[in-house]
Each structure stands twice: as C-alpha cells, then as structure tokens.
Amino acid sequence: MKDMMKMMIVLSLICGIAGVTLAALKEITAPIIEEQELTYVQAPAILSVLTDYDNDPIKDRKKFDVDGRTVTVFPALREGRLIGLAFETYGKGYGGNIGVMVGFDMKDMNAMALSGIGITTLKETPGLGARVAGHGYTTQFRGHSLEAVELKKNGGDIEAVAGATISSTGTVSAVRDAIAVFNSLKSKLAAGWS
C-alpha cells in the first residue's frame, strides 16, 4: 500500500511538471507561431488581394471585435489614406474550414468593391475542391460589387468549380461573411486609419 501511494505521488508530480512545462512552452512560442503564420500563410494572400499601397499591411494591422469575435484587419494605405483593407474569414468546405483572405477596394467610398480573394488554408480534395485556390476561380471576385456575391446555381454570377460544389459554396459563404463584417466595421473605419 505504501509503495502504491509513493508511485501515485511520483506520477502526479511528473504530470504536474509536464503540464506546467507545456503551458510555459505554449506561452513562449505563441508570438513566434503568429509571426510565422503571418509571414507564410497570410502575407501571400494579402499580396494577392491588395495593390498600390505604400505601407506594410502586416505591421499596420489592427484587431477589432465584431459580433463576439476578433478580426485582424490589414490596411492598404497610400500617402496615409486608407485605400483598401483585407481580413480573413472562413467557410465550411468538404474537408473542413476554408480560410479566405478577402480584400476590399476603398478608393471610392461610394462604389466599394472587392479587390479580390486569396485562399489561406484548405483541406479540400486535391484536383477537385483544392481548385478553388486556383487563379481562374479567385479572379471572378476581383472588382465584384459587395452586393449579390452568389454562385450561378443560386442566381449569382460566380461560376463554381466543376465537381467542387461544397468547396465553391464554402468560399462564397466566407466572402459573404467578410462583407457582413466589413459593413459592421465601416463606421469604425470612416474616421480613417490612425
């Protein structure tokens, strides 16, 4: 009985030390992981949806609380004036969530449009659903108005990827979610990026 108690105490100590070590390691590596994600996942997508800016959208990013979630907004500034922005939203695909970086062209506040989309993360079937990341599909969103972003089968003008209806629907869903977030952020962005 004494040996059993001793073994339980030793195992409890080992588990406690392992738990504290893992928590500390997570805390230490969190900023490094965030920087790697910004550099290798989000930056290429940001470059594909924002153009003609003279700032560093990643360094100038800001976080906003929108409907109980935190949204990181990447601004495109030209001579200190906000001309565009991008942020990431997600839609449900066949293999899980599809991360979509959605860019907004804000040069003309009366006729705002999408500046494009870039796929950041996806686990879709190679050769089928993964084709939503392709140039032919994503370019359909460039210059598109913020109204009526919908697939052709639902009355819109976005052509789905053949054989990848779920992935196409998930992407469009993420874009529509981004438009809703953008509309709720407009009042905060109207004063300018400072």
Phi, psi and omega in degrees: 000319180296320179294324179295316179297317179299316180295320179294321179294315180297315179296321177296318178296317179298315179296319179297314180295318179297319180296315179295320179296315179295320179296317179294319179296319178298318180297319182289320185273348182305312179295327179292317179296317179298317180296319178296318179296318178298316185288315190256346180248306186276324183302314178300322179291321178297317179298330181279342183249343179245138180221164171061040179244159181239018177243184174251100184303328181289317179289329183269008183297151176226153178253137179233146173268121181229116177050045176080009176229155179264128180244126176268120183254130179255113184271148170250114181248143174231114182054041177082357181257135179288116180248350180186166175204163179215149171204164187259136171229174185230147174228155183279119177254188181291319183261007182135196181289142175253121177275127183233120173274119183250126180256144180238130177270118184244022179296322178243104184296342180273341181225060181289146182217169174285137175267355176140176175228154174223138181274126181262316180219142173197152178233040184277166181297124178301137179086345177238269183299330180294346179290350176294342177277353183286157184301318183297324180280311186292330181291344178296338184272342182296123179080003181289140178294163181282348178267150171056045172278106186205153176290153180302322182295342178253015177096006179264199181236012177268122180278121179291157174285128182301127179082002183228053183297318182295317180294318179296317179297319178297320179295313179296322178299318178296321179294316179296322176297318179297322178296320178295318177296315180301314180298326178282339178272344186308318181295325179286332182270344183299328181286350180104168182264105180228000000 
